[in-house]
Short mmCIF file of C-alpha atoms in Angstrom, two decimals:
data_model
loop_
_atom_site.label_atom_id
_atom_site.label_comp_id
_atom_site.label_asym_id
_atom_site.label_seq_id
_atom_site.Cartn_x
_atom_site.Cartn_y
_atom_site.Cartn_z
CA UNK A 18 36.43 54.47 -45.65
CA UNK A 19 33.86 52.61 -47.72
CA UNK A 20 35.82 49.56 -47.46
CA UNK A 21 36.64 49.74 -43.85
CA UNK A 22 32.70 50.13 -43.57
CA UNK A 23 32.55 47.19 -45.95
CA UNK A 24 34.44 44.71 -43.43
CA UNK A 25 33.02 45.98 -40.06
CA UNK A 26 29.46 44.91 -41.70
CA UNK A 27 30.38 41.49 -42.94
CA UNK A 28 32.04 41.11 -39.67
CA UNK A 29 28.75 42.11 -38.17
CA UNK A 30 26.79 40.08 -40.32
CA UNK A 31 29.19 37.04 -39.92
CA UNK A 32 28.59 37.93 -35.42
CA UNK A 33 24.23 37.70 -36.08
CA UNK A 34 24.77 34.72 -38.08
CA UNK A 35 27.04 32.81 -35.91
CA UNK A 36 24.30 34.07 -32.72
CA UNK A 37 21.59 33.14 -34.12
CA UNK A 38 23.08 28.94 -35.62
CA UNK A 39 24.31 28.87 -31.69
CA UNK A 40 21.13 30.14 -30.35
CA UNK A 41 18.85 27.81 -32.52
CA UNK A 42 21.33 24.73 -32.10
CA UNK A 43 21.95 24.90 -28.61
CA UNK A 44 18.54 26.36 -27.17
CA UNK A 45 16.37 24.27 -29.68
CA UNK A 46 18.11 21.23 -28.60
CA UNK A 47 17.72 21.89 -25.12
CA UNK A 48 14.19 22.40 -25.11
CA UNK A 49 13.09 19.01 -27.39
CA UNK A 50 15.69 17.75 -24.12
CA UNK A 51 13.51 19.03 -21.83
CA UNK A 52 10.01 17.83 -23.78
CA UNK A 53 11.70 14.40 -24.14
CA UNK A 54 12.23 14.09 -20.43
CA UNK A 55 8.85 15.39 -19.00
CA UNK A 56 7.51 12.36 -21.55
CA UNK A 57 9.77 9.91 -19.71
CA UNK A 58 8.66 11.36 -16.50
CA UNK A 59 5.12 11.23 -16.84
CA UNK A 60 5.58 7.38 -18.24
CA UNK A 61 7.92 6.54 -14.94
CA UNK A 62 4.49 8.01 -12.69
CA UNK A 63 2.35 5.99 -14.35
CA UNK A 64 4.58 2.56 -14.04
CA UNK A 65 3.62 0.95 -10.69
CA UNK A 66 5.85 0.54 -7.95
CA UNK A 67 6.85 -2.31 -6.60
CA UNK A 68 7.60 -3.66 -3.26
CA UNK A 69 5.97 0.04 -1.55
CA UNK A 70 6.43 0.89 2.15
CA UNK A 71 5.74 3.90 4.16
CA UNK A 72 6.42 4.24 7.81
CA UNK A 73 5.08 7.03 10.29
CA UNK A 74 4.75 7.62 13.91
CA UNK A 75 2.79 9.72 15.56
CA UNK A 76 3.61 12.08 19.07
CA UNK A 77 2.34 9.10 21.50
CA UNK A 78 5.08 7.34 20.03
CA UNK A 79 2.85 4.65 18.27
CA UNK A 80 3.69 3.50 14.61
CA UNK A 81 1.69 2.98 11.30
CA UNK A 82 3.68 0.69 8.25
CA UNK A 83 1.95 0.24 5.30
CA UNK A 84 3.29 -2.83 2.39
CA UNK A 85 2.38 -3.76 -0.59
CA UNK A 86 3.52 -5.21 -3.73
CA UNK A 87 2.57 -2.92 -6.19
CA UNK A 88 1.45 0.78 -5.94
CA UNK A 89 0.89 3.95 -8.54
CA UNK A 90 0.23 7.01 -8.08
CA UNK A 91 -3.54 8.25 -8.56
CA UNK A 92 -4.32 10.32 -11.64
CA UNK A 93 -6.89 12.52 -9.28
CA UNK A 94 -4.21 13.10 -6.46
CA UNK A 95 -0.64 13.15 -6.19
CA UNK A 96 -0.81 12.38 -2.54
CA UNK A 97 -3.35 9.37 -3.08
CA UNK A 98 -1.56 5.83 -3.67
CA UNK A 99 -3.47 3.23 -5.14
CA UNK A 100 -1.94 -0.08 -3.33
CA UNK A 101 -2.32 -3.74 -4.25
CA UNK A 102 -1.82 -6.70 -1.86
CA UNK A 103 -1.72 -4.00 1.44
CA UNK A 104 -0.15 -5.61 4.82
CA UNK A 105 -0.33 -2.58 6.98
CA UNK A 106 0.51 -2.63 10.72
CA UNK A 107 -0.68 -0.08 13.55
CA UNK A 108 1.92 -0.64 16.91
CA UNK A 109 0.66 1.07 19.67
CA UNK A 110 2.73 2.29 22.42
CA UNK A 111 0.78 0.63 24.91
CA UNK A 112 -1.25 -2.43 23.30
CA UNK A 113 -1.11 -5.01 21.31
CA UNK A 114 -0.12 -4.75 17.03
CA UNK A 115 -3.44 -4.14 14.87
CA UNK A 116 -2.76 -6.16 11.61
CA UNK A 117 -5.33 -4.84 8.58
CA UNK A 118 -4.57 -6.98 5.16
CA UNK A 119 -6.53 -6.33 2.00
CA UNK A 120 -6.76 -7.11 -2.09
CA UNK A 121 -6.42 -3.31 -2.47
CA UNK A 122 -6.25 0.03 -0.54
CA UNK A 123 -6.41 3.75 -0.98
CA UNK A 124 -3.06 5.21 0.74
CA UNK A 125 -3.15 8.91 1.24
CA UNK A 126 0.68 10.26 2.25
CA UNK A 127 -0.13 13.35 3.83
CA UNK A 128 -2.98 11.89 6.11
CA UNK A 129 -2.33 8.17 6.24
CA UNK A 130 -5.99 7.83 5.92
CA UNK A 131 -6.45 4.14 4.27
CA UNK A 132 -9.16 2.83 2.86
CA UNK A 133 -9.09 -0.47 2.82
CA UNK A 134 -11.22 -2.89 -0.06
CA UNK A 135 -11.79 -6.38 -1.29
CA UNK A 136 -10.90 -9.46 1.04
CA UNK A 137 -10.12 -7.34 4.11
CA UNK A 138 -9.13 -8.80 7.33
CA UNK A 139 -8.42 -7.10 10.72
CA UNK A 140 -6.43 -8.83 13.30
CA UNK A 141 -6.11 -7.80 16.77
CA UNK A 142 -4.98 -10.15 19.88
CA UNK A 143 -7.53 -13.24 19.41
CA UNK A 144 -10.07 -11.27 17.56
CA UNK A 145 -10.55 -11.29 13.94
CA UNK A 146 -12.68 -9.28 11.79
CA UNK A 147 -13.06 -9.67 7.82
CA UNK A 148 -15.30 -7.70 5.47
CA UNK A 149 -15.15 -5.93 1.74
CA UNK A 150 -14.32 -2.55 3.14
CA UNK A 151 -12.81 -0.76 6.15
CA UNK A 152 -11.90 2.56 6.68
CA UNK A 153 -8.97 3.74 8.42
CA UNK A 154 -8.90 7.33 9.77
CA UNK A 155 -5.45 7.29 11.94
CA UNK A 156 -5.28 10.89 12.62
CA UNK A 157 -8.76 10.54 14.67
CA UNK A 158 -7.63 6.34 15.44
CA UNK A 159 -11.14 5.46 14.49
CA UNK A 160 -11.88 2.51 11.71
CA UNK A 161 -15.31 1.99 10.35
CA UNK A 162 -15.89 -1.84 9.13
CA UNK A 163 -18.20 -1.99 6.13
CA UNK A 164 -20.21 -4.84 3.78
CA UNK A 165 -19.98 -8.25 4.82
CA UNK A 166 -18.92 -7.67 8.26
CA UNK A 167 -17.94 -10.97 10.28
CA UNK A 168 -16.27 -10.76 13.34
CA UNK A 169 -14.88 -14.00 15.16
CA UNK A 170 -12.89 -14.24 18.61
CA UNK A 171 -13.08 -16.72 21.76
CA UNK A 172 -14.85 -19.16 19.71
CA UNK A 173 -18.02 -16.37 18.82
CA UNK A 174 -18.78 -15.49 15.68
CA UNK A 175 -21.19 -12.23 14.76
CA UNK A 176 -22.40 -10.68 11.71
CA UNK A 177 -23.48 -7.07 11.32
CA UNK A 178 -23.12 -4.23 8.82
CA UNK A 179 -21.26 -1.87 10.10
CA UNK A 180 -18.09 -2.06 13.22
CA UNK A 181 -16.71 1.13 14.32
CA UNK A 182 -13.69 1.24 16.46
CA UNK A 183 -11.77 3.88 18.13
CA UNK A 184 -8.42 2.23 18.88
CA UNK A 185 -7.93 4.69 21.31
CA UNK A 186 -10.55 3.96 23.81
CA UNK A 187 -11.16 0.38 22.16
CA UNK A 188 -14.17 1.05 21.96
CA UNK A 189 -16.62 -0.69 19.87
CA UNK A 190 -20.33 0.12 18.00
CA UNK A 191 -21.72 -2.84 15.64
CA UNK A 192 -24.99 -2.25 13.93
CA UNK A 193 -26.89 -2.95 10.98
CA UNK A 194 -28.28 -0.60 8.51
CA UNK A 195 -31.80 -1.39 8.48
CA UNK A 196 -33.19 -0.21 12.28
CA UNK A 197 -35.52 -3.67 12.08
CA UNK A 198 -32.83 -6.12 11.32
CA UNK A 199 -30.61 -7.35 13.93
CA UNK A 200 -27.02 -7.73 14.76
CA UNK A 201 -26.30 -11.89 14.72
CA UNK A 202 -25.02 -13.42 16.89
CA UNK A 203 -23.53 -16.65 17.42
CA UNK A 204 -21.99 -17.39 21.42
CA UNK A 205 -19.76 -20.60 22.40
CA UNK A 206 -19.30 -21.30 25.92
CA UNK A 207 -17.26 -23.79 26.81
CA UNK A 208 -20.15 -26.34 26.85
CA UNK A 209 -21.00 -26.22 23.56
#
């Protein structure tokens, strides 16, 4: 018996050993797989994307589209784009395209809340308004026009500090910060 006991516990041994070279080998492996990829990953997030669009419409059938050439994700916010060189488009149902075009803009994917910054320019039927930074809050449809706020359109030009607009009702509140400075204004008739 002492050398049937012999065999079954090299056999044994020989079944641990065998275990434990497949489960180093093959698990070990896998997991410096699995560290190797999240690596790549994370480096792929923080590449930028180029040539970005997002489309969305909304239940009274009217359409956001947001461009740009280059995008990345925000290290604060996974739902927060960072956008460069932003054509975005709002196409109401029952108006006229609003065109907004900036240097750079905040894109947020669950919201579509933009902000808007650096050489911004707002285009809607004749009128035109530029500034540094504009504020897009499409859920509500209201946009709030900030710093260096000039607005032109049938041949008038006017400079304030703040436009708000609800695209909605089209209507329109221009004001300056400081209660004792005014609003300028600059009217063309026809005349002139």
């Amino acid at each position: 018996m002492t050398t049937k006991l012999f065999i079954q516990l090299i056999i044994l041994l020989l079944i641990t050993l065998i275990m434990a070279i497949f489960y180093l080998f093959f698990f070990k492996t896998d997991k410096d797989y699995f560290e190797r990829n999240k690596i790549d990953l994370n480096n792929q997030i923080n590449n930028k994307i180029i040539d970005l669009k997002y489309t969305a419409d909304d239940k009274e059938g009217n359409v956001y589209i947001v461009n740009s050439e280059y995008g990345e994700i925000s290290d604060l916010n996974e739902n927060l784009l960072k956008l460069q060189n932003v054509n975005a488009i709002i196409k109401f149902k029952n108006s006229n395209d609003v065109i907004i075009k900036s240097k750079f803009a905040d894109y947020n994917k669950l919201t579509l809340d933009t902000f808007f910054y650096e050489n911004v320019r707002l285009t809607h039927d004749i009128h035109v308004v530029t500034s540094e930074k504009m504020f897009l809050n499409y859920s509500d449809k209201n946009i709030n026009i900030q710093k260096n706020v000039v607005y032109k359109g049938n041949n008038n030009t006017l400079l304030a500090d703040i436009v708000e607009i609800d695209l909605v009702t089209k209507f329109s509140r221009i004001y300056m910060l400081d209660e004792l400075t005014k609003v300028k204004v600059n009217i063309k008739n026809g005349n002139n």
